[in-house]
PDB file of N, CA and C in Angstrom:
ATOM      1  N   MET T 243     -30.132 201.367 -41.304  1.00 55.00           N
ATOM      2  CA  MET T 243     -29.318 200.473 -42.125  1.00 55.00           C
ATOM      3  C   MET T 243     -28.895 199.236 -41.324  1.00 55.00           C
ATOM      4  N   THR T 244     -28.424 199.441 -40.107  1.00 73.00           N
ATOM      5  CA  THR T 244     -27.972 198.320 -39.293  1.00 73.00           C
ATOM      6  C   THR T 244     -29.135 197.387 -38.959  1.00 73.00           C
ATOM      7  N   ASP T 245     -30.296 197.948 -38.635  1.00 83.00           N
ATOM      8  CA  ASP T 245     -31.470 197.113 -38.355  1.00 83.00           C
ATOM      9  C   ASP T 245     -31.832 196.259 -39.554  1.00 83.00           C
ATOM     10  N   SER T 246     -31.732 196.852 -40.730  1.00 86.00           N
ATOM     11  CA  SER T 246     -32.036 196.129 -41.959  1.00 86.00           C
ATOM     12  C   SER T 246     -31.055 194.981 -42.165  1.00 86.00           C
ATOM     13  N   LEU T 247     -29.759 195.250 -41.938  1.00 85.00           N
ATOM     14  CA  LEU T 247     -28.738 194.203 -42.062  1.00 85.00           C
ATOM     15  C   LEU T 247     -28.964 193.096 -41.038  1.00 85.00           C
ATOM     16  N   ASN T 248     -29.275 193.489 -39.808  1.00 89.00           N
ATOM     17  CA  ASN T 248     -29.540 192.501 -38.765  1.00 89.00           C
ATOM     18  C   ASN T 248     -30.701 191.603 -39.150  1.00 89.00           C
ATOM     19  N   LYS T 249     -31.761 192.214 -39.651  1.00 92.00           N
ATOM     20  CA  LYS T 249     -32.947 191.450 -40.033  1.00 92.00           C
ATOM     21  C   LYS T 249     -32.638 190.514 -41.209  1.00 92.00           C
ATOM     22  N   GLN T 250     -31.904 191.019 -42.196  1.00 91.00           N
ATOM     23  CA  GLN T 250     -31.533 190.194 -43.351  1.00 91.00           C
ATOM     24  C   GLN T 250     -30.688 189.008 -42.920  1.00 91.00           C
ATOM     25  N   PHE T 251     -29.687 189.264 -42.096  1.00 91.00           N
ATOM     26  CA  PHE T 251     -28.807 188.181 -41.686  1.00 91.00           C
ATOM     27  C   PHE T 251     -29.536 187.212 -40.765  1.00 91.00           C
ATOM     28  N   SER T 252     -30.447 187.705 -39.970  1.00 94.00           N
ATOM     29  CA  SER T 252     -31.247 186.841 -39.107  1.00 94.00           C
ATOM     30  C   SER T 252     -32.058 185.860 -39.951  1.00 94.00           C
ATOM     31  N   GLN T 253     -32.597 186.334 -41.056  1.00 95.00           N
ATOM     32  CA  GLN T 253     -33.354 185.452 -41.961  1.00 95.00           C
ATOM     33  C   GLN T 253     -32.428 184.419 -42.612  1.00 95.00           C
ATOM     34  N   ILE T 254     -31.248 184.858 -43.007  1.00 95.00           N
ATOM     35  CA  ILE T 254     -30.260 183.937 -43.596  1.00 95.00           C
ATOM     36  C   ILE T 254     -29.864 182.893 -42.555  1.00 95.00           C
ATOM     37  N   TYR T 255     -29.629 183.339 -41.335  1.00 96.00           N
ATOM     38  CA  TYR T 255     -29.272 182.432 -40.240  1.00 96.00           C
ATOM     39  C   TYR T 255     -30.361 181.373 -40.048  1.00 96.00           C
ATOM     40  N   ASP T 256     -31.601 181.837 -39.933  1.00 97.00           N
ATOM     41  CA  ASP T 256     -32.718 180.908 -39.723  1.00 97.00           C
ATOM     42  C   ASP T 256     -32.846 179.904 -40.874  1.00 97.00           C
ATOM     43  N   GLN T 257     -32.584 180.371 -42.080  1.00 97.00           N
ATOM     44  CA  GLN T 257     -32.724 179.520 -43.262  1.00 97.00           C
ATOM     45  C   GLN T 257     -31.608 178.469 -43.340  1.00 97.00           C
ATOM     46  N   TYR T 258     -30.402 178.815 -42.900  1.00 97.00           N
ATOM     47  CA  TYR T 258     -29.242 177.948 -43.139  1.00 97.00           C
ATOM     48  C   TYR T 258     -28.639 177.276 -41.914  1.00 97.00           C
ATOM     49  N   ILE T 259     -29.034 177.645 -40.706  1.00 97.00           N
ATOM     50  CA  ILE T 259     -28.366 177.109 -39.523  1.00 97.00           C
ATOM     51  C   ILE T 259     -28.402 175.577 -39.476  1.00 97.00           C
ATOM     52  N   ASP T 260     -29.563 174.985 -39.708  1.00 98.00           N
ATOM     53  CA  ASP T 260     -29.665 173.526 -39.640  1.00 98.00           C
ATOM     54  C   ASP T 260     -28.900 172.855 -40.775  1.00 98.00           C
ATOM     55  N   LYS T 261     -28.955 173.457 -41.953  1.00 98.00           N
ATOM     56  CA  LYS T 261     -28.270 172.882 -43.120  1.00 98.00           C
ATOM     57  C   LYS T 261     -26.754 172.911 -42.940  1.00 98.00           C
ATOM     58  N   ILE T 262     -26.243 174.033 -42.463  1.00 98.00           N
ATOM     59  CA  ILE T 262     -24.794 174.161 -42.258  1.00 98.00           C
ATOM     60  C   ILE T 262     -24.344 173.227 -41.131  1.00 98.00           C
ATOM     61  N   TYR T 263     -25.138 173.151 -40.071  1.00 98.00           N
ATOM     62  CA  TYR T 263     -24.793 172.251 -38.964  1.00 98.00           C
ATOM     63  C   TYR T 263     -24.715 170.804 -39.461  1.00 98.00           C
ATOM     64  N   ARG T 264     -25.716 170.368 -40.219  1.00 98.00           N
ATOM     65  CA  ARG T 264     -25.705 168.990 -40.731  1.00 98.00           C
ATOM     66  C   ARG T 264     -24.505 168.742 -41.631  1.00 98.00           C
ATOM     67  N   PHE T 265     -24.211 169.697 -42.486  1.00 98.00           N
ATOM     68  CA  PHE T 265     -23.052 169.588 -43.383  1.00 98.00           C
ATOM     69  C   PHE T 265     -21.770 169.386 -42.570  1.00 98.00           C
ATOM     70  N   VAL T 266     -21.586 170.211 -41.554  1.00 98.00           N
ATOM     71  CA  VAL T 266     -20.384 170.131 -40.724  1.00 98.00           C
ATOM     72  C   VAL T 266     -20.381 168.836 -39.917  1.00 98.00           C
ATOM     73  N   TYR T 267     -21.519 168.481 -39.335  1.00 98.00           N
ATOM     74  CA  TYR T 267     -21.601 167.274 -38.507  1.00 98.00           C
ATOM     75  C   TYR T 267     -21.235 166.023 -39.309  1.00 98.00           C
ATOM     76  N   LEU T 268     -21.677 165.950 -40.550  1.00 97.00           N
ATOM     77  CA  LEU T 268     -21.342 164.801 -41.390  1.00 97.00           C
ATOM     78  C   LEU T 268     -19.844 164.709 -41.656  1.00 97.00           C
ATOM     79  N   LYS T 269     -19.160 165.825 -41.599  1.00 96.00           N
ATOM     80  CA  LYS T 269     -17.713 165.832 -41.843  1.00 96.00           C
ATOM     81  C   LYS T 269     -16.898 165.523 -40.587  1.00 96.00           C
ATOM     82  N   VAL T 270     -17.406 165.922 -39.408  1.00 96.00           N
ATOM     83  CA  VAL T 270     -16.599 165.779 -38.191  1.00 96.00           C
ATOM     84  C   VAL T 270     -17.126 164.719 -37.224  1.00 96.00           C
ATOM     85  N   SER T 271     -18.363 164.300 -37.366  1.00 90.00           N
ATOM     86  CA  SER T 271     -18.979 163.245 -36.532  1.00 90.00           C
ATOM     87  C   SER T 271     -18.898 163.504 -35.035  1.00 90.00           C
ATOM     88  N   SER T 272     -18.946 164.754 -34.645  1.00 94.00           N
ATOM     89  CA  SER T 272     -18.960 165.120 -33.230  1.00 94.00           C
ATOM     90  C   SER T 272     -19.897 166.309 -33.053  1.00 94.00           C
ATOM     91  N   GLN T 273     -20.871 166.145 -32.160  1.00 97.00           N
ATOM     92  CA  GLN T 273     -21.847 167.205 -31.951  1.00 97.00           C
ATOM     93  C   GLN T 273     -21.182 168.485 -31.447  1.00 97.00           C
ATOM     94  N   GLU T 274     -20.289 168.362 -30.467  1.00 97.00           N
ATOM     95  CA  GLU T 274     -19.641 169.547 -29.897  1.00 97.00           C
ATOM     96  C   GLU T 274     -18.798 170.281 -30.933  1.00 97.00           C
ATOM     97  N   ILE T 275     -18.007 169.533 -31.692  1.00 96.00           N
ATOM     98  CA  ILE T 275     -17.151 170.157 -32.701  1.00 96.00           C
ATOM     99  C   ILE T 275     -18.007 170.778 -33.797  1.00 96.00           C
ATOM    100  N   ALA T 276     -19.067 170.088 -34.204  1.00 97.00           N
ATOM    101  CA  ALA T 276     -19.955 170.617 -35.243  1.00 97.00           C
ATOM    102  C   ALA T 276     -20.610 171.919 -34.786  1.00 97.00           C
ATOM    103  N   GLU T 277     -21.039 171.967 -33.532  1.00 97.00           N
ATOM    104  CA  GLU T 277     -21.647 173.195 -33.007  1.00 97.00           C
ATOM    105  C   GLU T 277     -20.638 174.333 -32.975  1.00 97.00           C
ATOM    106  N   ASP T 278     -19.425 174.026 -32.553  1.00 97.00           N
ATOM    107  CA  ASP T 278     -18.367 175.036 -32.480  1.00 97.00           C
ATOM    108  C   ASP T 278     -18.038 175.582 -33.869  1.00 97.00           C
ATOM    109  N   ILE T 279     -17.845 174.698 -34.815  1.00 97.00           N
ATOM    110  CA  ILE T 279     -17.510 175.122 -36.185  1.00 97.00           C
ATOM    111  C   ILE T 279     -18.669 175.900 -36.793  1.00 97.00           C
ATOM    112  N   THR T 280     -19.899 175.431 -36.575  1.00 98.00           N
ATOM    113  CA  THR T 280     -21.068 176.119 -37.123  1.00 98.00           C
ATOM    114  C   THR T 280     -21.164 177.540 -36.582  1.00 98.00           C
ATOM    115  N   SER T 281     -20.901 177.715 -35.304  1.00 97.00           N
ATOM    116  CA  SER T 281     -20.952 179.076 -34.747  1.00 97.00           C
ATOM    117  C   SER T 281     -19.879 179.956 -35.379  1.00 97.00           C
ATOM    118  N   LYS T 282     -18.689 179.393 -35.599  1.00 97.00           N
ATOM    119  CA  LYS T 282     -17.618 180.155 -36.248  1.00 97.00           C
ATOM    120  C   LYS T 282     -17.999 180.532 -37.677  1.00 97.00           C
ATOM    121  N   VAL T 283     -18.678 179.613 -38.368  1.00 98.00           N
ATOM    122  CA  VAL T 283     -19.112 179.885 -39.746  1.00 98.00           C
ATOM    123  C   VAL T 283     -20.027 181.105 -39.772  1.00 98.00           C
ATOM    124  N   PHE T 284     -20.989 181.142 -38.867  1.00 97.00           N
ATOM    125  CA  PHE T 284     -21.931 182.261 -38.876  1.00 97.00           C
ATOM    126  C   PHE T 284     -21.306 183.560 -38.378  1.00 97.00           C
ATOM    127  N   ILE T 285     -20.327 183.472 -37.501  1.00 96.00           N
ATOM    128  CA  ILE T 285     -19.612 184.682 -37.088  1.00 96.00           C
ATOM    129  C   ILE T 285     -18.842 185.248 -38.278  1.00 96.00           C
ATOM    130  N   LYS T 286     -18.119 184.388 -38.998  1.00 96.00           N
ATOM    131  CA  LYS T 286     -17.396 184.847 -40.188  1.00 96.00           C
ATOM    132  C   LYS T 286     -18.359 185.351 -41.248  1.00 96.00           C
ATOM    133  N   GLY T 287     -19.482 184.666 -41.395  1.00 95.00           N
ATOM    134  CA  GLY T 287     -20.497 185.102 -42.353  1.00 95.00           C
ATOM    135  C   GLY T 287     -21.037 186.474 -42.023  1.00 95.00           C
ATOM    136  N   TRP T 288     -21.300 186.716 -40.746  1.00 94.00           N
ATOM    137  CA  TRP T 288     -21.802 188.021 -40.305  1.00 94.00           C
ATOM    138  C   TRP T 288     -20.765 189.112 -40.550  1.00 94.00           C
ATOM    139  N   GLU T 289     -19.511 188.818 -40.218  1.00 93.00           N
ATOM    140  CA  GLU T 289     -18.442 189.799 -40.449  1.00 93.00           C
ATOM    141  C   GLU T 289     -18.379 190.188 -41.930  1.00 93.00           C
ATOM    142  N   ALA T 290     -18.464 189.199 -42.805  1.00 91.00           N
ATOM    143  CA  ALA T 290     -18.410 189.474 -44.240  1.00 91.00           C
ATOM    144  C   ALA T 290     -19.679 190.169 -44.717  1.00 91.00           C
ATOM    145  N   PHE T 291     -20.809 189.787 -44.151  1.00 90.00           N
ATOM    146  CA  PHE T 291     -22.095 190.335 -44.573  1.00 90.00           C
ATOM    147  C   PHE T 291     -22.199 191.820 -44.257  1.00 90.00           C
ATOM    148  N   LYS T 292     -21.693 192.216 -43.095  1.00 86.00           N
ATOM    149  CA  LYS T 292     -21.798 193.630 -42.719  1.00 86.00           C
ATOM    150  C   LYS T 292     -20.682 194.483 -43.314  1.00 86.00           C
ATOM    151  N   SER T 293     -19.688 193.843 -43.921  1.00 83.00           N
ATOM    152  CA  SER T 293     -18.595 194.575 -44.551  1.00 83.00           C
ATOM    153  C   SER T 293     -19.070 195.193 -45.863  1.00 83.00           C
ATOM    154  N   PRO T 294     -18.761 196.454 -46.080  1.00 76.00           N
ATOM    155  CA  PRO T 294     -19.224 197.119 -47.302  1.00 76.00           C
ATOM    156  C   PRO T 294     -18.376 196.809 -48.543  1.00 76.00           C
ATOM    157  N   LYS T 295     -17.359 195.951 -48.415  1.00 80.00           N
ATOM    158  CA  LYS T 295     -16.425 195.714 -49.522  1.00 80.00           C
ATOM    159  C   LYS T 295     -17.121 195.232 -50.788  1.00 80.00           C
ATOM    160  N   LYS T 296     -17.796 194.102 -50.703  1.00 79.00           N
ATOM    161  CA  LYS T 296     -18.565 193.648 -51.858  1.00 79.00           C
ATOM    162  C   LYS T 296     -19.759 192.844 -51.377  1.00 79.00           C
ATOM    163  N   PRO T 297     -20.883 193.011 -52.040  1.00 81.00           N
ATOM    164  CA  PRO T 297     -22.099 192.323 -51.604  1.00 81.00           C
ATOM    165  C   PRO T 297     -22.013 190.809 -51.843  1.00 81.00           C
ATOM    166  N   ILE T 298     -22.681 190.055 -51.000  1.00 86.00           N
ATOM    167  CA  ILE T 298     -22.732 188.607 -51.133  1.00 86.00           C
ATOM    168  C   ILE T 298     -23.987 188.267 -51.922  1.00 86.00           C
ATOM    169  N   LYS T 299     -23.785 187.738 -53.115  1.00 89.00           N
ATOM    170  CA  LYS T 299     -24.925 187.473 -53.995  1.00 89.00           C
ATOM    171  C   LYS T 299     -25.645 186.181 -53.653  1.00 89.00           C
ATOM    172  N   ASN T 300     -24.904 185.169 -53.195  1.00 94.00           N
ATOM    173  CA  ASN T 300     -25.508 183.883 -52.854  1.00 94.00           C
ATOM    174  C   ASN T 300     -25.074 183.502 -51.438  1.00 94.00           C
ATOM    175  N   PRO T 301     -25.842 183.920 -50.434  1.00 94.00           N
ATOM    176  CA  PRO T 301     -25.421 183.681 -49.059  1.00 94.00           C
ATOM    177  C   PRO T 301     -25.286 182.191 -48.712  1.00 94.00           C
ATOM    178  N   GLY T 302     -26.124 181.347 -49.272  1.00 96.00           N
ATOM    179  CA  GLY T 302     -26.040 179.915 -48.997  1.00 96.00           C
ATOM    180  C   GLY T 302     -24.715 179.340 -49.450  1.00 96.00           C
ATOM    181  N   ALA T 303     -24.351 179.614 -50.690  1.00 96.00           N
ATOM    182  CA  ALA T 303     -23.076 179.123 -51.224  1.00 96.00           C
ATOM    183  C   ALA T 303     -21.910 179.704 -50.434  1.00 96.00           C
ATOM    184  N   PHE T 304     -22.032 180.955 -50.048  1.00 96.00           N
ATOM    185  CA  PHE T 304     -20.983 181.618 -49.278  1.00 96.00           C
ATOM    186  C   PHE T 304     -20.788 180.926 -47.924  1.00 96.00           C
ATOM    187  N   LEU T 305     -21.890 180.619 -47.237  1.00 97.00           N
ATOM    188  CA  LEU T 305     -21.801 179.960 -45.932  1.00 97.00           C
ATOM    189  C   LEU T 305     -21.254 178.538 -46.065  1.00 97.00           C
ATOM    190  N   TYR T 306     -21.652 177.820 -47.109  1.00 98.00           N
ATOM    191  CA  TYR T 306     -21.108 176.477 -47.324  1.00 98.00           C
ATOM    192  C   TYR T 306     -19.604 176.535 -47.604  1.00 98.00           C
ATOM    193  N   GLN T 307     -19.178 177.558 -48.313  1.00 97.00           N
ATOM    194  CA  GLN T 307     -17.743 177.718 -48.587  1.00 97.00           C
ATOM    195  C   GLN T 307     -16.979 177.953 -47.277  1.00 97.00           C
ATOM    196  N   ILE T 308     -17.516 178.820 -46.446  1.00 97.00           N
ATOM    197  CA  ILE T 308     -16.893 179.072 -45.144  1.00 97.00           C
ATOM    198  C   ILE T 308     -16.878 177.782 -44.320  1.00 97.00           C
ATOM    199  N   ALA T 309     -17.978 177.043 -44.332  1.00 98.00           N
ATOM    200  CA  ALA T 309     -18.078 175.801 -43.557  1.00 98.00           C
ATOM    201  C   ALA T 309     -17.055 174.775 -44.037  1.00 98.00           C
ATOM    202  N   GLY T 310     -16.932 174.621 -45.338  1.00 97.00           N
ATOM    203  CA  GLY T 310     -15.950 173.682 -45.882  1.00 97.00           C
ATOM    204  C   GLY T 310     -14.543 174.056 -45.471  1.00 97.00           C
ATOM    205  N   ASN T 311     -14.230 175.326 -45.559  1.00 97.00           N
ATOM    206  CA  ASN T 311     -12.901 175.800 -45.152  1.00 97.00           C
ATOM    207  C   ASN T 311     -12.682 175.599 -43.652  1.00 97.00           C
ATOM    208  N   ALA T 312     -13.729 175.814 -42.858  1.00 97.00           N
ATOM    209  CA  ALA T 312     -13.606 175.649 -41.406  1.00 97.00           C
ATOM    210  C   ALA T 312     -13.354 174.186 -41.041  1.00 97.00           C
ATOM    211  N   VAL T 313     -13.992 173.272 -41.759  1.00 97.00           N
ATOM    212  CA  VAL T 313     -13.765 171.840 -41.515  1.00 97.00           C
ATOM    213  C   VAL T 313     -12.324 171.479 -41.864  1.00 97.00           C
ATOM    214  N   ILE T 314     -11.850 171.987 -42.983  1.00 96.00           N
ATOM    215  CA  ILE T 314     -10.449 171.754 -43.382  1.00 96.00           C
ATOM    216  C   ILE T 314      -9.508 172.299 -42.318  1.00 96.00           C
ATOM    217  N   ASP T 315      -9.780 173.518 -41.851  1.00 95.00           N
ATOM    218  CA  ASP T 315      -8.948 174.110 -40.790  1.00 95.00           C
ATOM    219  C   ASP T 315      -8.969 173.251 -39.535  1.00 95.00           C
ATOM    220  N   HIS T 316     -10.136 172.718 -39.196  1.00 95.00           N
ATOM    221  CA  HIS T 316     -10.259 171.853 -38.021  1.00 95.00           C
ATOM    222  C   HIS T 316      -9.333 170.646 -38.146  1.00 95.00           C
ATOM    223  N   TYR T 317      -9.352 169.985 -39.287  1.00 93.00           N
ATOM    224  CA  TYR T 317      -8.510 168.805 -39.457  1.00 93.00           C
ATOM    225  C   TYR T 317      -7.026 169.162 -39.542  1.00 93.00           C
ATOM    226  N   ARG T 318      -6.710 170.327 -40.063  1.00 92.00           N
ATOM    227  CA  ARG T 318      -5.310 170.775 -40.057  1.00 92.00           C
ATOM    228  C   ARG T 318      -4.812 170.957 -38.631  1.00 92.00           C
ATOM    229  N   GLU T 319      -5.636 171.635 -37.822  1.00 86.00           N
ATOM    230  CA  GLU T 319      -5.272 171.846 -36.418  1.00 86.00           C
ATOM    231  C   GLU T 319      -5.168 170.514 -35.675  1.00 86.00           C
ATOM    232  N   LYS T 320      -6.092 169.626 -35.940  1.00 81.00           N
ATOM    233  CA  LYS T 320      -6.098 168.315 -35.296  1.00 81.00           C
ATOM    234  C   LYS T 320      -4.817 167.542 -35.671  1.00 81.00           C
ATOM    235  N   GLY T 321      -4.406 167.645 -36.925  1.00 76.00           N
ATOM    236  CA  GLY T 321      -3.186 166.983 -37.378  1.00 76.00           C
ATOM    237  C   GLY T 321      -1.960 167.547 -36.717  1.00 76.00           C
ATOM    238  N   ARG T 322      -1.922 168.861 -36.554  1.00 70.00           N
ATOM    239  CA  ARG T 322      -0.774 169.512 -35.904  1.00 70.00           C
ATOM    240  C   ARG T 322      -0.680 169.106 -34.439  1.00 70.00           C
ATOM    241  N   SER T 323      -1.804 169.035 -33.770  1.00 65.00           N
ATOM    242  CA  SER T 323      -1.757 168.712 -32.346  1.00 65.00           C
ATOM    243  C   SER T 323      -1.314 167.275 -32.116  1.00 65.00           C
ATOM    244  N   LYS T 324      -1.547 166.381 -33.055  1.00 57.00           N
ATOM    245  CA  LYS T 324      -1.087 165.007 -32.916  1.00 57.00           C
ATOM    246  C   LYS T 324       0.422 164.913 -33.083  1.00 57.00           C
ATOM    247  N   LEU T 325       0.987 165.773 -33.929  1.00 51.00           N
ATOM    248  CA  LEU T 325       2.419 165.732 -34.163  1.00 51.00           C
ATOM    249  C   LEU T 325       3.210 166.210 -32.957  1.00 51.00           C
ATOM    250  N   VAL T 326       2.628 167.123 -32.189  1.00 48.00           N
ATOM    251  CA  VAL T 326       3.297 167.645 -30.998  1.00 48.00           C
ATOM    252  C   VAL T 326       2.872 166.800 -29.816  1.00 48.00           C
ATOM    253  N   SER T 327       3.778 165.941 -29.357  1.00 48.00           N
ATOM    254  CA  SER T 327       3.395 165.084 -28.232  1.00 48.00           C
ATOM    255  C   SER T 327       4.232 165.331 -26.994  1.00 48.00           C
TER     256      SER T 327
END
């Protein structure tokens, strides 16, 4: 079962890694930040994918949702750090 999940998620990763990275990069305009956020997106995606709670019917839409939320979180954190000087 785990091998099957690993293989499935590996295919999803290969299919979406460049697309998610580009999506994030266009929002943050920094290669380092985009790479960091993209890695977090796939870690969260993997955690949800291996969870037996409910199946993910559209992995692409799910990853884009995580990516959008991660970008929002990034700007929230960035805003907070500017306020604390």
